[in-house]
GROMACS .gro file of C-alpha atoms in nm:
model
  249
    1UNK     CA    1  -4.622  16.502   2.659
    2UNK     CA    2  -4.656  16.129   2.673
    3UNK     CA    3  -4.660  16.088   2.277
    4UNK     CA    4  -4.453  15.822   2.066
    5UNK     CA    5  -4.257  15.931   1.804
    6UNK     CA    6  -4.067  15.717   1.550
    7UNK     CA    7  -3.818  15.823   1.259
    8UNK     CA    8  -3.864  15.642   0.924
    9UNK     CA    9  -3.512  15.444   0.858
   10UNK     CA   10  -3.407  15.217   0.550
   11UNK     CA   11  -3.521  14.926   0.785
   12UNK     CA   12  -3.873  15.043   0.859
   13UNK     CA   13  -3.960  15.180   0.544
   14UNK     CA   14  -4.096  14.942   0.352
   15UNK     CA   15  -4.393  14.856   0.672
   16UNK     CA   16  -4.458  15.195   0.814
   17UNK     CA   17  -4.772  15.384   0.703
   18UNK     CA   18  -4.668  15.733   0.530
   19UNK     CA   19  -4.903  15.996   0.713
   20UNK     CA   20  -5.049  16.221   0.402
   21UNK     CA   21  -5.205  15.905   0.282
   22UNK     CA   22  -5.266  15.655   0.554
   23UNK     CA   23  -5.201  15.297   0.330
   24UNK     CA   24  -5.433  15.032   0.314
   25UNK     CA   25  -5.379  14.701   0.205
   26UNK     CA   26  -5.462  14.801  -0.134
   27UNK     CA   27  -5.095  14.895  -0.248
   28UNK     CA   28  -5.188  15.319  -0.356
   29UNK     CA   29  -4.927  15.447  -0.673
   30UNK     CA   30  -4.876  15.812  -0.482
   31UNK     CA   31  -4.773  15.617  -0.103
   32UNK     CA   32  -4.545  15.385  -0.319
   33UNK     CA   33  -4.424  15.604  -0.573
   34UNK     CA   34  -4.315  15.859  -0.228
   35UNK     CA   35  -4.161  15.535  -0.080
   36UNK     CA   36  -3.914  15.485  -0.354
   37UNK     CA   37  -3.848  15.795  -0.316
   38UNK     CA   38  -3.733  15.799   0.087
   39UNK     CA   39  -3.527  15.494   0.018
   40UNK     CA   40  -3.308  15.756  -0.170
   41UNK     CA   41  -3.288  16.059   0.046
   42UNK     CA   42  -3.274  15.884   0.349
   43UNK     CA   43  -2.928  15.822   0.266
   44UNK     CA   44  -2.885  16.200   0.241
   45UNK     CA   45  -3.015  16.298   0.596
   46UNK     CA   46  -3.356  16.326   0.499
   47UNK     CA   47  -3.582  16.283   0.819
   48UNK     CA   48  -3.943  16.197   0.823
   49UNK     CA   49  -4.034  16.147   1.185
   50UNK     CA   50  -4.453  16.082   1.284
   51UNK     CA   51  -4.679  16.025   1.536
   52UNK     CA   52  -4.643  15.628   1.621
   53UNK     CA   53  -5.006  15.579   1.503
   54UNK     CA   54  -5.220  15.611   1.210
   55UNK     CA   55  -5.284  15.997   1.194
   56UNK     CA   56  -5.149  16.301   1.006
   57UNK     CA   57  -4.888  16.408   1.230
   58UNK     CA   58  -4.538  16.398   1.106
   59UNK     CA   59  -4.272  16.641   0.995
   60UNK     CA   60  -4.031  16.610   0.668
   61UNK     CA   61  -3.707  16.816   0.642
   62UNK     CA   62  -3.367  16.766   0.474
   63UNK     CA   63  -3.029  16.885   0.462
   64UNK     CA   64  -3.107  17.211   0.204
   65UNK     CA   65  -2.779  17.120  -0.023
   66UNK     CA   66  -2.988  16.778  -0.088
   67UNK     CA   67  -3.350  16.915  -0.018
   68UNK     CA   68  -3.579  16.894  -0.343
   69UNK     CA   69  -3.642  17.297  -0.373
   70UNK     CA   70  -3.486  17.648  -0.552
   71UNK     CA   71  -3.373  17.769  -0.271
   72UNK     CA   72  -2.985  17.780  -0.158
   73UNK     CA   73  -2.798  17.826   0.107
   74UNK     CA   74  -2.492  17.633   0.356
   75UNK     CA   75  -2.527  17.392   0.615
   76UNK     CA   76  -2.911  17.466   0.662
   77UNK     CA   77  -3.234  17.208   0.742
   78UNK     CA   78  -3.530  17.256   0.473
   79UNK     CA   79  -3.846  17.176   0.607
   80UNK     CA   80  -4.090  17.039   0.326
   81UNK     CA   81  -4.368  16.948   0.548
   82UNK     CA   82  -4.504  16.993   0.915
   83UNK     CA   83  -4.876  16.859   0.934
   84UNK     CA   84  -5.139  16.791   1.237
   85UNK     CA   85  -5.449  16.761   1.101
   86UNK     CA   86  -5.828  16.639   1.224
   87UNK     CA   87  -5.892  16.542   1.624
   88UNK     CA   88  -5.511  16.530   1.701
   89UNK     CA   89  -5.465  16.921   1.650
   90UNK     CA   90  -5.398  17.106   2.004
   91UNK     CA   91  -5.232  16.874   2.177
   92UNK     CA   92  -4.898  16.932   2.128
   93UNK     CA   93  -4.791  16.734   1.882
   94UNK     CA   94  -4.694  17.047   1.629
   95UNK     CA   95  -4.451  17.186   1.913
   96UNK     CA   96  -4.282  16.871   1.983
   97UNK     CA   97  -4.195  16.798   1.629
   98UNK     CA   98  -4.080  17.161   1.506
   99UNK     CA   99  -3.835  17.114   1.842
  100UNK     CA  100  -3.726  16.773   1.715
  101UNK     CA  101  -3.592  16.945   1.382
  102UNK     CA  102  -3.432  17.245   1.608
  103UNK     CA  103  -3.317  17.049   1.830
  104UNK     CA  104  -3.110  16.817   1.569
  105UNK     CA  105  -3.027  17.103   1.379
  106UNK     CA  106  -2.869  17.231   1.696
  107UNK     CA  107  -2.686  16.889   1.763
  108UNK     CA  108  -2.578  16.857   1.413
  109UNK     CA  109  -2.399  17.191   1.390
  110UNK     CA  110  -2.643  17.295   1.159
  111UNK     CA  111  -2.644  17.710   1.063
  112UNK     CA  112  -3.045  17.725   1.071
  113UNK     CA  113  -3.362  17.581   0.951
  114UNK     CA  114  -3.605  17.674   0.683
  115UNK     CA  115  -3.923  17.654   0.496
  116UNK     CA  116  -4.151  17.810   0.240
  117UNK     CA  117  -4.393  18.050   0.361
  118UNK     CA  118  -4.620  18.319   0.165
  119UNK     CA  119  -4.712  18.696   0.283
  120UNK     CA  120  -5.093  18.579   0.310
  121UNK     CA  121  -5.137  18.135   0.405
  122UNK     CA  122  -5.159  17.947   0.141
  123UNK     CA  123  -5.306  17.562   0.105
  124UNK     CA  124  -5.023  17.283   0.085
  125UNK     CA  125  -4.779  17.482   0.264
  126UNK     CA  126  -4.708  17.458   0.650
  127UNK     CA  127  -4.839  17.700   0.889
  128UNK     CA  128  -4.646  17.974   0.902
  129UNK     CA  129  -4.750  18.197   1.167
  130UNK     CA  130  -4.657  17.888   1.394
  131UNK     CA  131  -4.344  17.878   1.284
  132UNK     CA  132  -4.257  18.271   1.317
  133UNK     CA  133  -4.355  18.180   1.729
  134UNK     CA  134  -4.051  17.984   1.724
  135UNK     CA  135  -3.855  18.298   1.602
  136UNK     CA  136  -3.835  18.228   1.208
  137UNK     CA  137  -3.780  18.582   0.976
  138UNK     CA  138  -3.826  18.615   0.666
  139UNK     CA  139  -3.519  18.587   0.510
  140UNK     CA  140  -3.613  18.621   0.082
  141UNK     CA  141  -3.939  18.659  -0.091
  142UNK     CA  142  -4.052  18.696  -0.439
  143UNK     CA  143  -4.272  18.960  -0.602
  144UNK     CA  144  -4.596  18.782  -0.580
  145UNK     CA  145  -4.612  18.725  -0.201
  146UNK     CA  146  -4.394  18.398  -0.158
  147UNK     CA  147  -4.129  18.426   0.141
  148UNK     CA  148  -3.846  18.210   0.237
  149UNK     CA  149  -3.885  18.233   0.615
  150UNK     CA  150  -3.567  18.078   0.829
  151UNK     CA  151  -3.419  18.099   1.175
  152UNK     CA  152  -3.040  18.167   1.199
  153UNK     CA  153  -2.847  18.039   1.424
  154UNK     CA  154  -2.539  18.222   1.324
  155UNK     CA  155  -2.677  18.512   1.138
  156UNK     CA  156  -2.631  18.367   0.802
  157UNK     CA  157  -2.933  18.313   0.591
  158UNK     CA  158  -3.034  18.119   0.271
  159UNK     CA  159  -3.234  18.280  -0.028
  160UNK     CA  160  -3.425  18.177  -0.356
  161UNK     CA  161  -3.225  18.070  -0.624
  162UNK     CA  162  -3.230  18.331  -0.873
  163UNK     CA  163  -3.418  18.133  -1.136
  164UNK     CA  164  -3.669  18.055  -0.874
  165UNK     CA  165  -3.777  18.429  -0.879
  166UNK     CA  166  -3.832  18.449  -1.285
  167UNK     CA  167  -4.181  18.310  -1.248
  168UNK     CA  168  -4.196  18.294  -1.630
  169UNK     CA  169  -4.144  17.997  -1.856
  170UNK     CA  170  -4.156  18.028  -2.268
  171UNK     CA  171  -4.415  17.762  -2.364
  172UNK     CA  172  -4.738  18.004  -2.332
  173UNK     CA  173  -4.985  17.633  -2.289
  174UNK     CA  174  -5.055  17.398  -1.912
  175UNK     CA  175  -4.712  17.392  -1.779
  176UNK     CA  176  -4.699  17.192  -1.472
  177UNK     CA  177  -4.334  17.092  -1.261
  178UNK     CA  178  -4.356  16.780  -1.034
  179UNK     CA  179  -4.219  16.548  -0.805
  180UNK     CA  180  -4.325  16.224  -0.648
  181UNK     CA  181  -4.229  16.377  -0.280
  182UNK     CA  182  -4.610  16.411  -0.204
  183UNK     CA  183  -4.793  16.093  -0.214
  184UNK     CA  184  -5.143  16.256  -0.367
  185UNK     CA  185  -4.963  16.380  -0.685
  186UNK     CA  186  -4.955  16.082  -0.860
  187UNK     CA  187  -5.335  16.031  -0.917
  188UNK     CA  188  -5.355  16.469  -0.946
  189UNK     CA  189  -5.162  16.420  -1.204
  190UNK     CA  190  -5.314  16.167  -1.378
  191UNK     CA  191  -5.671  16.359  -1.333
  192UNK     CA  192  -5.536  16.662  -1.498
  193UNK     CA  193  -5.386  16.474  -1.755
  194UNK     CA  194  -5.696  16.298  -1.855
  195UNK     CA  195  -5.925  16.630  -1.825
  196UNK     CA  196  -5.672  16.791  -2.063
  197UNK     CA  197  -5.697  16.553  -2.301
  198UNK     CA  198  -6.130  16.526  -2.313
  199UNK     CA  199  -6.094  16.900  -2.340
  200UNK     CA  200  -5.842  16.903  -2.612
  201UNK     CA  201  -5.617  17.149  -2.381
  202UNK     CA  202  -5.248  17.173  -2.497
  203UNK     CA  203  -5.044  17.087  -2.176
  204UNK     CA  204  -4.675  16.943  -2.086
  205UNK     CA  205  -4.647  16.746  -1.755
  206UNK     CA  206  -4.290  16.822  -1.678
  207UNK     CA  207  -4.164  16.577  -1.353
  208UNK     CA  208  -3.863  16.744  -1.168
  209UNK     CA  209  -3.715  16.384  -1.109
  210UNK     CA  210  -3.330  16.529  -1.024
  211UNK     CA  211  -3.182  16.726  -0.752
  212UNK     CA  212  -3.003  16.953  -1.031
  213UNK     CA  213  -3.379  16.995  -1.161
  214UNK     CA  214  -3.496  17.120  -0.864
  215UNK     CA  215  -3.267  17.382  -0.786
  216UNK     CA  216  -3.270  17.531  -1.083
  217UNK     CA  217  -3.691  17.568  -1.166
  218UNK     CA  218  -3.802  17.889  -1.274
  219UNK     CA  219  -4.025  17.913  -1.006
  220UNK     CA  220  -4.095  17.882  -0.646
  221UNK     CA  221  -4.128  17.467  -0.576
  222UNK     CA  222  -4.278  17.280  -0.285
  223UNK     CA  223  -4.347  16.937  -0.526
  224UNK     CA  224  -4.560  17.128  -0.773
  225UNK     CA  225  -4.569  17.426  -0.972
  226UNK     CA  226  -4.857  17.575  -1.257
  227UNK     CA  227  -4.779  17.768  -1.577
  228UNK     CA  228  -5.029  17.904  -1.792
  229UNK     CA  229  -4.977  18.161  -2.048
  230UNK     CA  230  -4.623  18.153  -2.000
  231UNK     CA  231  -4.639  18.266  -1.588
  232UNK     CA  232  -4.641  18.116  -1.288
  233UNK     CA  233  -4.988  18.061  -1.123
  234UNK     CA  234  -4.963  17.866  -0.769
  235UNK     CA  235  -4.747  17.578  -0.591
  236UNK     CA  236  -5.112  17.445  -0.468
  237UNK     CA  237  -5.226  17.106  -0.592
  238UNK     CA  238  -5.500  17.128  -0.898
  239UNK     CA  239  -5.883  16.982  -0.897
  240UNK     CA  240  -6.020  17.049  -1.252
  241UNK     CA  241  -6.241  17.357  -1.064
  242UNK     CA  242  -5.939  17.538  -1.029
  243UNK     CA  243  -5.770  17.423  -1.355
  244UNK     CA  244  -6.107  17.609  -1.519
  245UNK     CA  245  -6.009  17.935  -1.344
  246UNK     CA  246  -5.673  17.951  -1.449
  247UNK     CA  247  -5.774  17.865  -1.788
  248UNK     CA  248  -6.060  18.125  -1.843
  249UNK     CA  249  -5.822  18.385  -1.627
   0.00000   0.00000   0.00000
C-alpha cells in the first residue's frame, strides 16, 4: 500500500493537524489542550503516528509503565486509540498501522501490546474483533463485561490494577474522571458542567491530570469514566441524552 505515514515528534507538533479533531485556523481548547499534552509523553515513548493527510486515521499507544490507564504490567505497549473512520475505511490503512505498533514493539524488545476491549463493542473504544485477527486474548476482565485484551510475545501478560476492578466510588452524586488525552473532552466537559448547573444536579468533575492518578482510579479508564449513585456507569463520552438516563436509572 502506497500510503504516507508520519509520526508526531517534539519538532512537528506544534503544525501537524491531530486526527480526532481535524484543526482549523480557529485555535479549538480540546486539539490544544491534547497538544500540551503530547509535548509531555512524547518524551516517554508515546507514539501517535497518522495518515499524512487530513483524515481520521492514526493510531496512539505508549509504553504501559507511562500509559495514562489502571492497568499494569512490564515492558508492554498500551494502545489508547486505533481509528479509520468515513471514506478511508477498507483500504488498508487499519492493518498497516496495528503492524507499525507490532512491529516496533517487536524491535524494541517489547513483551506484548495491549488495549481495552469489552465482551460486547462499545463506542470510544477501538475495534476489537480486529484486533483479536491479529492474535490478541483476553488477558483480564472485570465483572461488568470490560476485558483487557493483549498479545504476548513471551507468555507474560498484564492485568487491571486492582482498584480498577472496584467500580464503586463513595460520593453517591455525578462523578466523572478525566483527562485531556482526547481532544473532544474539553468542550464535553464543559456541556455537562453547564447542564448540571441549569438543572441544579450535584456533580464533581474530577480531572485525572497525573500518571499516579491514573493508575490507581477505581475504575476502568480510557480518558473518561461516569459515577452515579456511587457506581460506575460507562468509559463512553456523555451528551446530556445520556446524562438523563443515567440520572432517572
Amino acid at each position: 500500500m502506497k500510503a504516507e505515514f508520519i509520526n508526531l515528534t517534539e519538532e512537528n507538533l506544534e503544525e501537524e493537524h491531530l486526527c480526532c479533531i481535524i484543526r482549523s485556523k480557529k485555535l479549538h481548547p480540546g486539539v490544544e489542550a491534547k497538544r500540551k499534552w503530547l509535548s509531555e509523553r512524547l518524551k516517554e515513548g508515546h507514539v501517535l503516528r497518522k495518515l499524512n493527510d487530513k483524515a481520521t486515521v492514526f493510531i496512539e499507544y505508549a509504553p504501559l509503565e507511562t500509559a495514562w490507564t489502571p492497568i499494569i504490567g512490564e515492558n508492554y505497549y498500551y494502545i489508547y486509540c486505533l481509528w479509520v473512520s468515513g471514506p478511508h475505511k477498507g483500504r488498508g490503512y487499519g492493518r498497516a498501522l496495528m503492524e507499525y505498533c507490532l512491529e516496533d514493539a517487536q524491535a524494541k524488545g517489547k513483551a506484548g501490546v495491549c488495549m481495552l476491549g469489552a465482551d460486547k463493542q462499545k463506542a470510544w473504544l477501538s475495534d476489537q474483533a480486529f484486533a483479536k485477527k491479529f492474535g490478541f486474548t483476553v488477558a483480564d476482565r472485570t465483572d461488568n463485561g470490560y476485558e483487557l485484551l493483549a498479545l504476548s510475545f513471551d507468555g507474560t501478560m498484564p492485568q487491571f490494577a486492582p482498584s480498577a476492578k472496584s467500580l464503586m466510588v463513595a460520593q453517591k452524586e455525578l462523578t466523572i474522571y478525566y483527562d485531556v488525552q482526547c481532544p473532544f473532552i474539553p468542550r464535553r466537559i464543559e456541556a455537562i458542567q453547564q447542564y448540571c448547573e441549569e438543572n441544579k444536579i450535584p456533580a464533581a468533575f474530577i480531572r485525572v491530570d497525573t500518571l499516579q492518578k491514573a493508575k490507581s482510579l477505581p475504575c476502568i479508564f480510557n480518558n473518561w469514566a461516569v459515577f452515579y449513585n456511587g457506581r460506575f456507569e460507562t468509559v463512553n463520552l456523555l451528551d446530556t441524552a445520556r446524562l438523563k438516563r443515567i440520572l432517572e436509572s
